Structure formats: structure tokens, C-alpha cells
Coordinates of C-alpha atoms in Angstrom, one line a residue:
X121 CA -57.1 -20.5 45.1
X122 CA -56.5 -22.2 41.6
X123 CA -56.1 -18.2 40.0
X124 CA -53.0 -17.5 42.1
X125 CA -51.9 -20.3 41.6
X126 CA -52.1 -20.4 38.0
X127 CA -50.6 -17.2 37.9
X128 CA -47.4 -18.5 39.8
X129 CA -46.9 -21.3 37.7
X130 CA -47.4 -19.2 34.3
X131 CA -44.5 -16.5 36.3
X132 CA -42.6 -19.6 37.3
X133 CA -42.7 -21.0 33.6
X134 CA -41.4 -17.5 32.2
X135 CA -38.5 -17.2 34.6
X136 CA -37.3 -20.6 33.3
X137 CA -37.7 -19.4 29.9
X138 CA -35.6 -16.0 30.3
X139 CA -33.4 -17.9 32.1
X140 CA -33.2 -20.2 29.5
X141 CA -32.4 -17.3 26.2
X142 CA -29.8 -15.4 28.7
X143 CA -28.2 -18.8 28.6
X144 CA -28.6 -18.8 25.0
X145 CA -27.4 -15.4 24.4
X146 CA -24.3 -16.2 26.3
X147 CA -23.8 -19.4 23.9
X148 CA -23.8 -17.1 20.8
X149 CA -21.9 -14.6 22.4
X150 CA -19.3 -17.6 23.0
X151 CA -20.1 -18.7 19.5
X152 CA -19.2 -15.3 17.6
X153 CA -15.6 -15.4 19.3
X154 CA -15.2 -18.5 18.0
X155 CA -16.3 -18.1 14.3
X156 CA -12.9 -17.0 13.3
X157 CA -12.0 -21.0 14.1
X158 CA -14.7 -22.1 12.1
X159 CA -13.9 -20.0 9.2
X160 CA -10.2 -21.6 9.7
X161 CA -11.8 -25.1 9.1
X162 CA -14.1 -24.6 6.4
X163 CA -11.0 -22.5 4.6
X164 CA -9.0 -25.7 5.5
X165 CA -12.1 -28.7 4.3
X166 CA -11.9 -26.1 0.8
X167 CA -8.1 -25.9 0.3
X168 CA -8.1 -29.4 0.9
X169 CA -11.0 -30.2 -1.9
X170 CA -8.7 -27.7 -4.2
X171 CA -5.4 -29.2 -3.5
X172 CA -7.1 -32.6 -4.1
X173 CA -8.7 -31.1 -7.5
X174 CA -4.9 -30.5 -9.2
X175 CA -4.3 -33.8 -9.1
X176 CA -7.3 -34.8 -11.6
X177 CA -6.3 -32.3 -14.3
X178 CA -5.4 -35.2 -16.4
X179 CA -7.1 -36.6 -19.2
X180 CA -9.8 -39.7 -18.0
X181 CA -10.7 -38.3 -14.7
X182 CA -13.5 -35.4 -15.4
X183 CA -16.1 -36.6 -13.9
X184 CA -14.5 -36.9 -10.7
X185 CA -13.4 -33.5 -11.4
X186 CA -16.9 -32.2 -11.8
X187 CA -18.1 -34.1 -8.4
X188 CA -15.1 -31.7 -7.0
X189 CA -16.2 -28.7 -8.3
X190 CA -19.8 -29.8 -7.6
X191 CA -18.6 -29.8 -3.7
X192 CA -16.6 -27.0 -3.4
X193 CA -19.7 -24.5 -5.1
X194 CA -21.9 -26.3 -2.4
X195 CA -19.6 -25.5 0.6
X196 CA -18.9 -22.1 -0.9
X197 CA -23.2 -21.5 -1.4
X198 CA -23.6 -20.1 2.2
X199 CA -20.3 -19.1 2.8
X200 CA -18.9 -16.7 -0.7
X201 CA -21.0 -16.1 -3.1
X202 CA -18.9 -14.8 -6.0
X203 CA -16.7 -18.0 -5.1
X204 CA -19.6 -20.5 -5.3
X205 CA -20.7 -19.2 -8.5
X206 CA -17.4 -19.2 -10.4
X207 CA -17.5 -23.1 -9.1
X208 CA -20.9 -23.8 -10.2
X209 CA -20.0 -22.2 -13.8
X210 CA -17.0 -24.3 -14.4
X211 CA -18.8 -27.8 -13.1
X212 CA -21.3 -26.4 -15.2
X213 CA -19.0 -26.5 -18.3
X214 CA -17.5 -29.2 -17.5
X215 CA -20.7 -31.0 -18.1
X216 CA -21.2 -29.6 -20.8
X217 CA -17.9 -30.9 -22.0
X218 CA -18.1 -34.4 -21.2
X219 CA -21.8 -34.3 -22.6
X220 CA -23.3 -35.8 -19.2
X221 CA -27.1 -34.7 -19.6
X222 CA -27.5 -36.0 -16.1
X223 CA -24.4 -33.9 -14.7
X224 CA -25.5 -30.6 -16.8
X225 CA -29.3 -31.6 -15.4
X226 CA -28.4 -31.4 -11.6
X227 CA -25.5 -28.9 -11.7
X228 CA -27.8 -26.4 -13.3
X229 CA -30.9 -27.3 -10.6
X230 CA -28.7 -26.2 -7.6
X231 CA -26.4 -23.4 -9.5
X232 CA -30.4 -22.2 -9.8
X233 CA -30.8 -22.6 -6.5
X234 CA -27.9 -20.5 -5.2
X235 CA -29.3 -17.5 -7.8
X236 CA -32.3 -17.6 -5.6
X237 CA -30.5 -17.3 -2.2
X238 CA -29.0 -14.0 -3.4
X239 CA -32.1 -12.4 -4.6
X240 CA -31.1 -12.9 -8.8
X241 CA -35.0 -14.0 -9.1
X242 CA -35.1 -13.9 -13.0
X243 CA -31.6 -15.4 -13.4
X244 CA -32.6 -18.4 -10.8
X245 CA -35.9 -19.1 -12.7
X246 CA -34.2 -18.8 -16.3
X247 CA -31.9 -20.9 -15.0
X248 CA -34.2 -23.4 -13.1
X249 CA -36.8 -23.3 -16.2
X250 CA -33.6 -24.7 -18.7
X251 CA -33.0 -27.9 -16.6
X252 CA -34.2 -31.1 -18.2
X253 CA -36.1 -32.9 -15.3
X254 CA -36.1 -36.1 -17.6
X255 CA -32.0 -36.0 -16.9
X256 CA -32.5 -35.9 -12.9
X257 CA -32.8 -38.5 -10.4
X258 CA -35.7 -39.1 -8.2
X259 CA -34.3 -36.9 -4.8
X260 CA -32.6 -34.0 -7.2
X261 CA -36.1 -33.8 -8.9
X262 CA -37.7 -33.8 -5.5
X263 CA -34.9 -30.6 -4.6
X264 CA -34.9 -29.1 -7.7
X265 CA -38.9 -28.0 -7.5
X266 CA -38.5 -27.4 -4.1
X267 CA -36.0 -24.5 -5.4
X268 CA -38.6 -23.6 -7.5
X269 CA -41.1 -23.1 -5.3
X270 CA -38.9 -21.1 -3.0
X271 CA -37.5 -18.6 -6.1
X272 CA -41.9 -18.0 -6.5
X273 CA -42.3 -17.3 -3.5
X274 CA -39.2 -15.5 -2.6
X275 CA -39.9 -13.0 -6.1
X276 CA -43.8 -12.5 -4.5
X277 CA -42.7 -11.4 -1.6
X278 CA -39.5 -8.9 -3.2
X279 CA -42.5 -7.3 -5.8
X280 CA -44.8 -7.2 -2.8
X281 CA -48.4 -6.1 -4.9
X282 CA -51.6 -6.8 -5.7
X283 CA -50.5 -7.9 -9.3
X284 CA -47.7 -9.6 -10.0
X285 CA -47.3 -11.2 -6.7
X286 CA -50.8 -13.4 -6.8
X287 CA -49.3 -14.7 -9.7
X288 CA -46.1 -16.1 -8.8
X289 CA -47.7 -17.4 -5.2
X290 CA -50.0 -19.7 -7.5
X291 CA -47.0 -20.5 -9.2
X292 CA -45.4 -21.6 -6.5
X293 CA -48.2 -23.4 -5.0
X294 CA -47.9 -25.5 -8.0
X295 CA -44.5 -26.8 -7.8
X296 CA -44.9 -27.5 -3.8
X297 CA -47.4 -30.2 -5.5
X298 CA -44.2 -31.2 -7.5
X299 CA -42.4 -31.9 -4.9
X300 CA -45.2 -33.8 -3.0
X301 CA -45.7 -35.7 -6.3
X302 CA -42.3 -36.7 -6.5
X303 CA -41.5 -36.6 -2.8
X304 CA -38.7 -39.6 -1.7
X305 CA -39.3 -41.5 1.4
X306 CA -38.2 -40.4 5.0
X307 CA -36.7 -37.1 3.3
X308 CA -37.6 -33.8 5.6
X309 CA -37.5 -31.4 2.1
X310 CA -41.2 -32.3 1.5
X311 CA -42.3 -31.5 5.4
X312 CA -40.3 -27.9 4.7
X313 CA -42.3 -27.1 1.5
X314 CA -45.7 -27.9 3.3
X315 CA -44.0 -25.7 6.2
X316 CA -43.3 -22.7 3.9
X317 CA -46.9 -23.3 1.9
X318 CA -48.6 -23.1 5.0
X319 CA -46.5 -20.3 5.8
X320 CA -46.7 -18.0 2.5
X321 CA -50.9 -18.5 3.3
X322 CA -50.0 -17.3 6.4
X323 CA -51.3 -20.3 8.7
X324 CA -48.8 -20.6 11.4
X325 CA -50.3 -23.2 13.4
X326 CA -50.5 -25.8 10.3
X327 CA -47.0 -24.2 9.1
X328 CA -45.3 -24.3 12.7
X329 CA -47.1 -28.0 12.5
X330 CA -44.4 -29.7 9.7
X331 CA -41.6 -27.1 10.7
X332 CA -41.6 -28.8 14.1
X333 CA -42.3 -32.3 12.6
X334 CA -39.2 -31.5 10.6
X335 CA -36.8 -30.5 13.2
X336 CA -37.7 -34.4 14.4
X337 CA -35.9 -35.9 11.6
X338 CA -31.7 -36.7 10.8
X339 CA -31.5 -33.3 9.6
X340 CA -28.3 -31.5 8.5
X341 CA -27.0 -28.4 10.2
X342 CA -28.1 -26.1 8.0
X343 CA -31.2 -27.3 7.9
X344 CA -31.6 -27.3 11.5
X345 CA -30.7 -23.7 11.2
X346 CA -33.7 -23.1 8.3
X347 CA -35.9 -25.0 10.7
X348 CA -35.4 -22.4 13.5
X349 CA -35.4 -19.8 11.7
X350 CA -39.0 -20.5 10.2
X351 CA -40.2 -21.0 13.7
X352 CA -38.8 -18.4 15.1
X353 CA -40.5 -16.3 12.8
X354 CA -43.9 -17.6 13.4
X355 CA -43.4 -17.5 17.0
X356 CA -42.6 -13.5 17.3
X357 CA -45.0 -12.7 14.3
X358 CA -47.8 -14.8 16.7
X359 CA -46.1 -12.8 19.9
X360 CA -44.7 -15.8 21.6
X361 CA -41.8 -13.6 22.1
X362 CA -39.7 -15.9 24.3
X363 CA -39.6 -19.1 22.0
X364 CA -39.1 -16.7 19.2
X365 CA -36.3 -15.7 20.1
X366 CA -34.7 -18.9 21.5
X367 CA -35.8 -20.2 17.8
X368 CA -33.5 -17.5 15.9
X369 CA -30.9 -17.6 19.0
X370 CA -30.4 -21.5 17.7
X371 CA -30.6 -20.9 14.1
X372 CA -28.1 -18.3 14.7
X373 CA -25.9 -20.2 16.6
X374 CA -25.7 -22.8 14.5
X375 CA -24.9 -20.7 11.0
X376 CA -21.9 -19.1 12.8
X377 CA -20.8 -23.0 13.4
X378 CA -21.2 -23.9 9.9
X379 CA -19.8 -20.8 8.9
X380 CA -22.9 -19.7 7.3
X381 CA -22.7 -16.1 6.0
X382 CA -25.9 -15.7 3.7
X383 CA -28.2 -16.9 6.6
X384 CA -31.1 -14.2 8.0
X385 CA -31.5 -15.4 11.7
X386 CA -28.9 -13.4 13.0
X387 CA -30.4 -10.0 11.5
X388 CA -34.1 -10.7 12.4
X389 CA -32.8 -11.3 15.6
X390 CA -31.4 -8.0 15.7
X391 CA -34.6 -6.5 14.3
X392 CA -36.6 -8.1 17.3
X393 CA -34.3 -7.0 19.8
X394 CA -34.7 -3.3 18.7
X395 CA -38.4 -3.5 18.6
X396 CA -38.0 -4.9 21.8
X397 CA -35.5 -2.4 23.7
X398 CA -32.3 -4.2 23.0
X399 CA -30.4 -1.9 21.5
X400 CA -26.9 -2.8 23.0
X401 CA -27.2 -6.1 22.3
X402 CA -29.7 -5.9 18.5
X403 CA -26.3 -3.2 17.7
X404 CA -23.9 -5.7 18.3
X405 CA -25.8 -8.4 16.7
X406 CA -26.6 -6.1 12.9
X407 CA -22.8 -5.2 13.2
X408 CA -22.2 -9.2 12.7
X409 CA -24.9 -9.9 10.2
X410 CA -23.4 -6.3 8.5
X411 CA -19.9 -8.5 8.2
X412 CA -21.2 -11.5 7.1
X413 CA -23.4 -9.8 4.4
X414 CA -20.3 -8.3 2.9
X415 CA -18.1 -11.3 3.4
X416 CA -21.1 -13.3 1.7
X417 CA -20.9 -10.7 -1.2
X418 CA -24.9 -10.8 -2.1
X419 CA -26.2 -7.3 -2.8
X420 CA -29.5 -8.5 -1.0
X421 CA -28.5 -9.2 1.8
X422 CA -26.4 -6.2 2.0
X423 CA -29.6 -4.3 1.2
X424 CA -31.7 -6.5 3.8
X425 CA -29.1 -5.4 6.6
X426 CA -29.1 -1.7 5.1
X427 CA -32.7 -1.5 5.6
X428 CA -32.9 -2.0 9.4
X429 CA -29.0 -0.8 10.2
X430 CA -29.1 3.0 10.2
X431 CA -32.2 2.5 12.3
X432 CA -30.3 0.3 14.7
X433 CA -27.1 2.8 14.7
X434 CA -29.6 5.9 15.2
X435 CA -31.2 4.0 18.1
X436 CA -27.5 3.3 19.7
X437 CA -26.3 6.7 18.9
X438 CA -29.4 8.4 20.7
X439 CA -28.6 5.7 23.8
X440 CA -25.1 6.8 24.1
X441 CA -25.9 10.2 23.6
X442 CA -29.1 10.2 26.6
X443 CA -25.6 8.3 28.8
X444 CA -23.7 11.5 28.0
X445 CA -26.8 13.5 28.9
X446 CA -26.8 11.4 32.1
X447 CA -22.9 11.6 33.0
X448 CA -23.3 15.2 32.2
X449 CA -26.2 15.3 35.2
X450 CA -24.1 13.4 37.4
X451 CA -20.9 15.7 36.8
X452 CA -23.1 18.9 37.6
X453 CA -24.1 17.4 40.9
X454 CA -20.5 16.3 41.5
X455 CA -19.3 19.5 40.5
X456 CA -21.5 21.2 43.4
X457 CA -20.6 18.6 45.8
X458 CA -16.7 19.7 45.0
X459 CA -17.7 23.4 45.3
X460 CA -19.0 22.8 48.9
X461 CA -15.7 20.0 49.8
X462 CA -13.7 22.6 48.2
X463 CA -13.5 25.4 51.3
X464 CA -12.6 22.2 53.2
X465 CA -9.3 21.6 51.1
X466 CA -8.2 24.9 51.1
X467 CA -7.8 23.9 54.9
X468 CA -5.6 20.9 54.2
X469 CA -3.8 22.0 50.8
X470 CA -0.2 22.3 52.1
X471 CA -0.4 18.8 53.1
X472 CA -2.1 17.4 50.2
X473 CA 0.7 19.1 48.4
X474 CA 3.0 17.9 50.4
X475 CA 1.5 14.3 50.1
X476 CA 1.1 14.7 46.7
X477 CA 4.3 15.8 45.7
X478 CA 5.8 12.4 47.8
X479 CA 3.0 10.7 46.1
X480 CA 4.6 11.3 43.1
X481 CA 8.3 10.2 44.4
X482 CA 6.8 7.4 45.6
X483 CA 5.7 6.6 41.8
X484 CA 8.6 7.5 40.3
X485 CA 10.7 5.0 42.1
X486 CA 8.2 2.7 41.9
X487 CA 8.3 2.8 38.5
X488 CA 12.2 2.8 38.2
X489 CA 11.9 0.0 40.6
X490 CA 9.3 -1.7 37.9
X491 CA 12.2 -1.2 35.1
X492 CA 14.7 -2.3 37.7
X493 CA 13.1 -5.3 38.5
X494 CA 12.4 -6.4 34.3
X495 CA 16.3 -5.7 34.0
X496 CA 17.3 -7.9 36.8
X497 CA 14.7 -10.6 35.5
X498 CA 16.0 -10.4 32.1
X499 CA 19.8 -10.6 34.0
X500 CA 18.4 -13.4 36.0
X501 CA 17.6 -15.0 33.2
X502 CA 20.6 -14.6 31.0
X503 CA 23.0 -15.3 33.9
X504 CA 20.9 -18.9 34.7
X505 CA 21.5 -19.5 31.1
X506 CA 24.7 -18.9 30.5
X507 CA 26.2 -19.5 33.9
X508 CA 24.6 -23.2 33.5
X509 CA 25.7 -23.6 29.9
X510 CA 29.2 -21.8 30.5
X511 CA 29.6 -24.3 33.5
X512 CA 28.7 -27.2 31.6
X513 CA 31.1 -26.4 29.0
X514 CA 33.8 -25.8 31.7
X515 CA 33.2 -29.3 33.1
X516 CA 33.8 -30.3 29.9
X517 CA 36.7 -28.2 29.0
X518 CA 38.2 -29.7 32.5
X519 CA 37.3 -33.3 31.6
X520 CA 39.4 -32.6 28.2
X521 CA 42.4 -30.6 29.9
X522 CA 42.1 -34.3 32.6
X523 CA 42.4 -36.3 29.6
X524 CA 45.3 -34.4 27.9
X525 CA 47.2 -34.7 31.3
X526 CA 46.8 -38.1 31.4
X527 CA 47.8 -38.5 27.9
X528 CA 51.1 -36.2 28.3
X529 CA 51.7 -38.9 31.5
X530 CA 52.1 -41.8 29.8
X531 CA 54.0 -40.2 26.7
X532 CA 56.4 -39.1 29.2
X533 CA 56.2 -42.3 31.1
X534 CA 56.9 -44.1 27.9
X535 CA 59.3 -42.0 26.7
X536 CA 57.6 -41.8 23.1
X537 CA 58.0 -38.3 21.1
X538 CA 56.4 -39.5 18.8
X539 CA 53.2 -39.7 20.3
X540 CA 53.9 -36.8 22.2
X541 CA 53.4 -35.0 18.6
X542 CA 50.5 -36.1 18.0
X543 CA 49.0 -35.3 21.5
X544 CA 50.0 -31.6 20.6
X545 CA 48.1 -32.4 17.1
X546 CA 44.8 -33.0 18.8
X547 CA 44.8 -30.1 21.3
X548 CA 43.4 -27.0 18.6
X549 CA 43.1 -23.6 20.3
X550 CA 41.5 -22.4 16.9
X551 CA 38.6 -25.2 16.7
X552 CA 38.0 -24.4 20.9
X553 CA 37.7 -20.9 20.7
X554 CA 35.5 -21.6 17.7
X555 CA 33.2 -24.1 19.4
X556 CA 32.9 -21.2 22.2
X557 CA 31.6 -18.5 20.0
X558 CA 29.2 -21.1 18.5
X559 CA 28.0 -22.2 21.9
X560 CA 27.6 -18.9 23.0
X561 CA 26.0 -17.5 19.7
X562 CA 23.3 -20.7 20.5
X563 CA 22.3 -19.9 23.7
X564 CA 22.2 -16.0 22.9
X565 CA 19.8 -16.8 20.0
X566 CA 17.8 -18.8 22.6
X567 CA 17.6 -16.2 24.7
X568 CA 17.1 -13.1 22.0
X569 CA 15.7 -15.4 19.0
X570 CA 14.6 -12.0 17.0
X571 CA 17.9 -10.3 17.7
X572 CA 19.0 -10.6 14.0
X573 CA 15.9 -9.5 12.4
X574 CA 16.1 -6.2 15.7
X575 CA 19.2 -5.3 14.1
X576 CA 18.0 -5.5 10.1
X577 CA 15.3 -3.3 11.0
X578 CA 18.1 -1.0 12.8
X579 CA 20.3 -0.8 9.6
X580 CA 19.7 0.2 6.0
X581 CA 17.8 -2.6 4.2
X582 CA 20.3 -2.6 1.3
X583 CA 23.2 -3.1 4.2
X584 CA 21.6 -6.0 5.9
X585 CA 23.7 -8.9 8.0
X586 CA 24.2 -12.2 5.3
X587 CA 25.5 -15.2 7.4
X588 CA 27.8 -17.6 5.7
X589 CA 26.3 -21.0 6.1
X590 CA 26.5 -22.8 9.7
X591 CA 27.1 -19.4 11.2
X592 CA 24.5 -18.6 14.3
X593 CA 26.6 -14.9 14.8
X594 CA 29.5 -13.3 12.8
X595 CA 32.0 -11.2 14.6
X596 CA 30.2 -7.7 14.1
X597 CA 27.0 -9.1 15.1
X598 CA 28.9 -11.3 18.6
X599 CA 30.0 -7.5 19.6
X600 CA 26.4 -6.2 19.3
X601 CA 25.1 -9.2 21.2
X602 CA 27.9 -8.8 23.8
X603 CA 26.4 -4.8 24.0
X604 CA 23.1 -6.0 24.2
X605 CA 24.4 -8.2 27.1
X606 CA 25.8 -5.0 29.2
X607 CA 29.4 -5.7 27.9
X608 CA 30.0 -2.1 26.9
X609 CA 34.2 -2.3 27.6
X610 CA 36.2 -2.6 24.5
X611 CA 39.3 -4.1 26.4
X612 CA 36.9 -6.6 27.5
X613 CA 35.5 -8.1 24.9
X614 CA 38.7 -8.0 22.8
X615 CA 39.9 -10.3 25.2
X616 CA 36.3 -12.4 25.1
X617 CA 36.6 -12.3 21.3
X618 CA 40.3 -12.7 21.1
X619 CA 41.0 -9.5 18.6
X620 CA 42.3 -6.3 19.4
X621 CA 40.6 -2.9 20.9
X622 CA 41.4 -1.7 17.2
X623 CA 39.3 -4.3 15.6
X624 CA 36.5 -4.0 18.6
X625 CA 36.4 -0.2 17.5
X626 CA 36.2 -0.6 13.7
X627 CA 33.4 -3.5 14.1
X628 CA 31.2 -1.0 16.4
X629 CA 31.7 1.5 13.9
X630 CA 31.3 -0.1 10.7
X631 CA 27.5 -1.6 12.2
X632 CA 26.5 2.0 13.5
X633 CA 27.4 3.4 10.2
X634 CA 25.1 1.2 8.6
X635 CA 22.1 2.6 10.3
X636 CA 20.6 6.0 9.5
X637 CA 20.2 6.4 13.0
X638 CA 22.3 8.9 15.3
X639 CA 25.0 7.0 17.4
X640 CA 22.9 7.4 20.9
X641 CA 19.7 6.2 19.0
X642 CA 21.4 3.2 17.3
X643 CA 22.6 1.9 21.0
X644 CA 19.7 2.2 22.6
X645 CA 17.3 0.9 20.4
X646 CA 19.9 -2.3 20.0
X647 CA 19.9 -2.5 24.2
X648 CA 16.3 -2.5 24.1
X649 CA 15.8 -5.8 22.1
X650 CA 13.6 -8.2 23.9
X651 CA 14.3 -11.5 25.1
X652 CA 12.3 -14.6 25.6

């Protein structure tokens, strides 16, 4: 009785589990739509650190300078390389400028430690091996041979033989005791060297041990991301293929939140997932780590991705090819299955035709009917706004003509021709008619706000419309909007623009002219401006 039962609880435990990464999956999925955003913030937190650093070019405020280009190389070490670098060189200098052994001490330690993220082994150790530990503080001496011991071990396992790469493991073995030596209270960098010792001996339980122990502490991002990553490791190296995954899932999710582009999870992932069967998904995932590789700009990680990539794209290319192979299949059996059908619509052709061909009506009016419909909409709309502003303005225009007969009363009541004149003075055809073009220049701009830049593209670009300032709409352009509107009569909108059919005539020429296009091509590309 206690076998079965084992048994369900060890099927019950893995259900939970798959359940558990498919829930994960769908969180980096969600996560890799989003990185655009997070690239728009830590763009953003660097523009901001660079706008801030023009203000400090002045004499007296270097070191705060350096502490700027310090941070921005930092937030560019996982996200550009070539960027972070150039940062980390002129912080560097700087230093060097002010003659702050300190400064030079711990900008050299961690431009090291980027040289050893991208795979420049003897560069990093040069590098490393000139820093003057006397010069750095108690936690940056703690860091810096932590970087050392990751460049050893890192250049063991890129010369991989039974020579060189002893050597540099015992090397590195030797600065993990730095750091343990010099080690600062409640800091998780000593619990990660132990991890990685423990790990480079190949000891998973003891190395999985302080990884763990790690991922306990305030931790950063990033490092939670290292932490996973470690772990998930171990766990799919040691077959525990379920928390393996959900391991490098996390650390994976996390670098795309931090906008971390030099990171590894993401492509060991996809590594697993092809061993494992899951190629759709390991394709999609060594497509992302391919982008980030060349957005990071390190050749080895482009090289770490081009190892395992045209494996990955053989893998999907043979998959899409045996779906082919499959649709082919399913098209010979369908294609028999039509054979045999096909006797039976010889029997019924004339009034499939004869259903087709009223299919066909039916979609060609339904489709007029589709245009039809997006014309009365856009009508709709125009009428609702002009009708409403045009009646507003009315009321208005009423309200004024009310007050004018009013006015005109009592002059004549009063007998008074003197302030008959200056009634007459204030009513100003000119400044009304005006005020009407501009209102109805404003609420066709509202309703067509790219109109102006429509007809630009229309025209020659050395003939384009200039508007005096304050104008919405000059004459020429008010007779193309009036077109656009459906008011194609030339009688009628001389009387709308108060000008003559002449002048209507010679505007409509004058814009077509200065368009390349025929006369037919000009019109109808200026009717089929969008509106709002």
C-alpha cells in the first residue's frame, strides 16, 4: 500500500512542478515583450547620469565627475560593452589626473572585472595584476580577488587541457582564500566564491550548499540572477531537470528586467530545451540571447551563441520541414477525398456557379457597402463637427446682429448721428469673414490634423506650403480642404470664400501644377487624406 502511494505523491509532486515552469515560461514570454520598456528606462537612468555629468565639467568638481563616470561604466557592464569600456577608460584617466591612488586602485579592479565578462582573459589579469591593493578599501579588496578568482577560473575552463588549465584552477583557488581572508561581514560575495570553488571541483551538493545560502541574503538583482543561474546549472548537470530549469527560467527573467545583455541563462536555457525536444520554444529563446549577444557587443558571447545556434536553426529547419512533409500527407489524402467528392459536384456545378457568381455580388456590394459606410462615418463625423461649431458660431453671430439692432434703436431713438457712426465703425465684414476662415481652418485641422504635411508629400518638396505666422490655412490650401470636404463646385466655394470662379480656377491649378502627379492622381490622393 505505501509503494502506490509513494508513487502518486512523487506524480502529484511533478505535476505541480510542470505546472509551475509553464507558469514560468509564460512569465518570460511576458517578460521579453516587455524588455523594449526596460531598455527605455535604463536608456533614460543613463541619459540622465550624462545630462547630470555636463554640468561638472568645471574646474573643482572631478571627483564627482569620476563617481559619474564610475556609474555610468557600471550600468553600461551588462548592458554595452564598447560603451562601458570607453567609461571605465576615461574614469580611469581621470584618476590618473587628479592623482587619487585610491580612485585609480578601484576603477582599475572593476574595469578588470568587466575584461573578464567578455572573455579578454589576459587583458583582465594584466589589468587586475597592476591594481595596488594597498590603495583599496576593505569590501573593494574583498571584490577585487573575487574578480580574480573568476578571470582563473573562467581562462581554465576557455583553454580546457591537461596543462595549462591545472595551473590557473590552483591559481584561482588561491585568491578564493583572498577573499575569505579579507571577507566583510554579512556580504553574500564570499558565500558565491565558496559556491563557484565548490563548483569548479565539481561538488554540487557543497556548491548548491552556499549558492542557496546565498540566494537567502539582501541580494541585488543581478546577483539574484548569478545565483540562479549557478543552480540551475548544477540542477540539470545532476538531472533534476525540473528545478533546473525553473532556476535559469528566473535568472532569465530577471536579466531581461535589469536589461541585462551579457548574461548566459537565457542561452543555456535554450541549450536544455533542445536537448530536451524543445525546439520551438529553445529556437525562440537562442534568437533572443543571439540579439542580446550583438547588442552586448562581446565577441564571446557572440561565439558562445554561435556554437549552439546553427544546431538549434538545423533542428527547427528539419521540424518545419517533417510539418511540410506532414501537410504534404494530409493534402494527398485530401486530394483523393476531392477526387471521389468531385463526380458529386459535377452534379451540382450549375448551381454552385450560379451561387458563386451571387457570392461574389454579394461581396462586392458588401464591400462598397464597407467603403460606403467609412465615408458616411467620416461625413458623420465632419458634419457633427462642423454643424455644432458652425451653429455655435451662428448663435453667436445672431447674439452680435441682436446687439447691433439694439444699438441702431437707441441711436435712432436718440437721434444721435454721431454715434450712429461709430456703430457702423464696429460692425467689420473684413475681420468676420476672417474670424470664419480661421474657425473653420481650426476645426478642419482638428478633424484632418496631417492634412498639411498630405499635401507636402503631394507637391514638389522645393514648392512646399510656408504659412505666414497665425495662419491655420491660406487660401490655396482652404480650397483643397473644401475638395477634401466633397465641395468640388467652383461657383460654390467662390461664394464660401468670397472670390471669384476665376480665382477658384487659378488656385486649383496653381496647387496641381505643383505636384508631379497627373491631374486625376493629384485629386485623389488629396480626397483620400485620413481624418481623426
Amino acid at each position: 500500500m505505501k509503494r502506490p502511494l509513494k508513487l502518486l505523491f512523487v506524480l502529484l509532486l511533478s505535476t505541480i512542478s510542470y505546472a509551475q515552469n509553464m507558469g514560468l515560461y509564460k512569465e518570460l514570454d511576458s517578460q521579453i515583450l516587455k524588455e523594449k520598456h526596460y531598455d527605455q528606462l535604463k536608456e533614460f537612468r543613463l541619459d540622465s547620469l550624462k545630462f547630470t555629468l555636463l554640468d561638472l565639467r568645471t574646474k573643482g568638481k572631478e571627483w564627482d565627475r569620476y563617481l559619474l563616470y564610475e556609474e555610468i561604466a557600471n550600468e553600461y557592464s551588462t548592458y554595452v560593452f564598447d560603451s562601458a569600456m570607453h567609461y571605465y577608460r576615461k574614469a580611469i584617466d581621470l584618476a590618473y589626473r587628479m592623482n587619487h591612488p585610491r580612485a585609480i586602485a578601484q576603477c582599475q579592479s572593476r574595469f578588470g572585472h568587466l575584461l573578464v565578462s567578455v572573455g579578454y582573459y589576459k587583458e583582465a589579469i594584466d589589468t587586475l595584476n597592476k591594481v595596488n591593493i594597498l590603495k583599496l578599501q576593505k569590501e573593494d579588496l574583498q571584490d577585487h580577488f573575487s574578480y580574480k578568482v573568476r578571470a582563473y577560473y573562467d581562462l581554465a575552463d576557455y583553454v580546457n587541457d591537461g596543462y595549462y588549465s591545472p595551473v590557473y584552477r590552483v591559481q584561482a583557488e588561491a585568491y578564493v582564500d583572498s577573499v575569505l581572508k579579507h571577507q566583510v561581514p554579512n556580504t553574500v560575495q564570499p558565500l558565491i566564491t565558496k559556491g563557484l570553488r565548490f563548483l569548479a571541483r565539481w561538488q554540487p551538493d557543497s556548491a548548491a550548499h552556499y549558492y542557496a545560502k546565498a540566494g537567502k541574503m539582501p541580494i541585488t538583482l543581478h546577483e539574484q540572477a548569478v545565483i540562479h543561474s549557478c543552480l540551475g546549472y548544477i540542477d540539470i548537470t545532476e538531472n533534476k531537470i525540473i528545478s533546473g530549469k525553473e532556476h535559469l527560467i528566473r535568472s532569465a527573467i530577471v536579466d531581461i528586467k535589469t536589461s541585462t545583455k551579457e548574461a548566459m541563462s537565457l542561452m543555456v536555457l535554450a541549450r536544455f530545451l533542445f536537448e530536451q525536444g524543445e525546439v520551438d520554444r529553445a529556437y525562440k529563446y537562442i534568437l533572443k540571447a543571439k540579439d542580446d549577444a550583438a547588442f552586448f557587443g562581446s565577441m564571446q558571447r557572440k561565439l558562445q551563441v554561435a556554437e549552439i545556434f546553427p544546431a538549434i536553426e538545423g533542428a527547427k529547419l528539419l521540424l518545419e520541414e517533417r510539418k511540410k512533409e506532414k501537410a504534404v500527407r494530409y493534402i494527398w489524402v485530401v486530394s483523393a477525398l476531392v477526387l471521389v467528392v468531385f463526380v458529386f459536384l459535377l452534379l451540382v456545378y450549375r448551381q454552385l456557379f450560379n451561387l458563386r457568381k451571387i457570392w461574389m455580388i454579394i461581396k462586392q456590394n458588401n464591400h462598397e457597402l464597407k467603403l460606403l459606410n467609412n465615408q458616411l462615418n467620416e461625413a458623420n463625423k465632419i458634419k457633427e463637427r462642423y454643424i455644432g461649431h458652425f451653429f455655435n458660431t451662428g448663435s453667436l453671430f445672431i447674439h452680435k446682429l441682436h446687439d447691433i439692432s439694439v444699438a441702431l434703436n437707441k441711436v435712432l431713438v436718440a437721434n444721435n448721428p454721431q454715434k450712429l457712426k461709430t456703430v457702423l465703425r464696429n460692425i467689420n465684414p473684413k475681420k468676420e469673414r476672417d474670424q470664419l476662415f480661421h474657425d473653420f481652418d481650426e476645426v478642419f485641422l482638428k478633424l484632418f490634423p496631417t492634412f498639411i504635411n498630405e499635401v507636402d508629400n503631394l507637391v514638389e518638396p522645393d514648392r512646399k506650403y510656408v504659412l505666414k505666422p497665425g495662419q491655420l490655412l491660406n487660401t490655396e490650401l482652404r480650397i483643397l480642404a473644401l475638395i477634401r470636404l466633397g465641395v468640388e463646385d467652383n461657383e460654390t466655394m467662390s461664394q464660401a470664400l468670397g472670390v471669384s470662379i476665376n480665382t477658384i480656377y487659378t488656385y486649383k491649378t496653381k496647387a496641381k501644377n505643383k505636384s508631379a502627379l497627373s491631374t486625376d492622381e493629384f485629386f485623389k490622393r488629396l480626397k483620400g487624406v485620413k481624418s481623426v
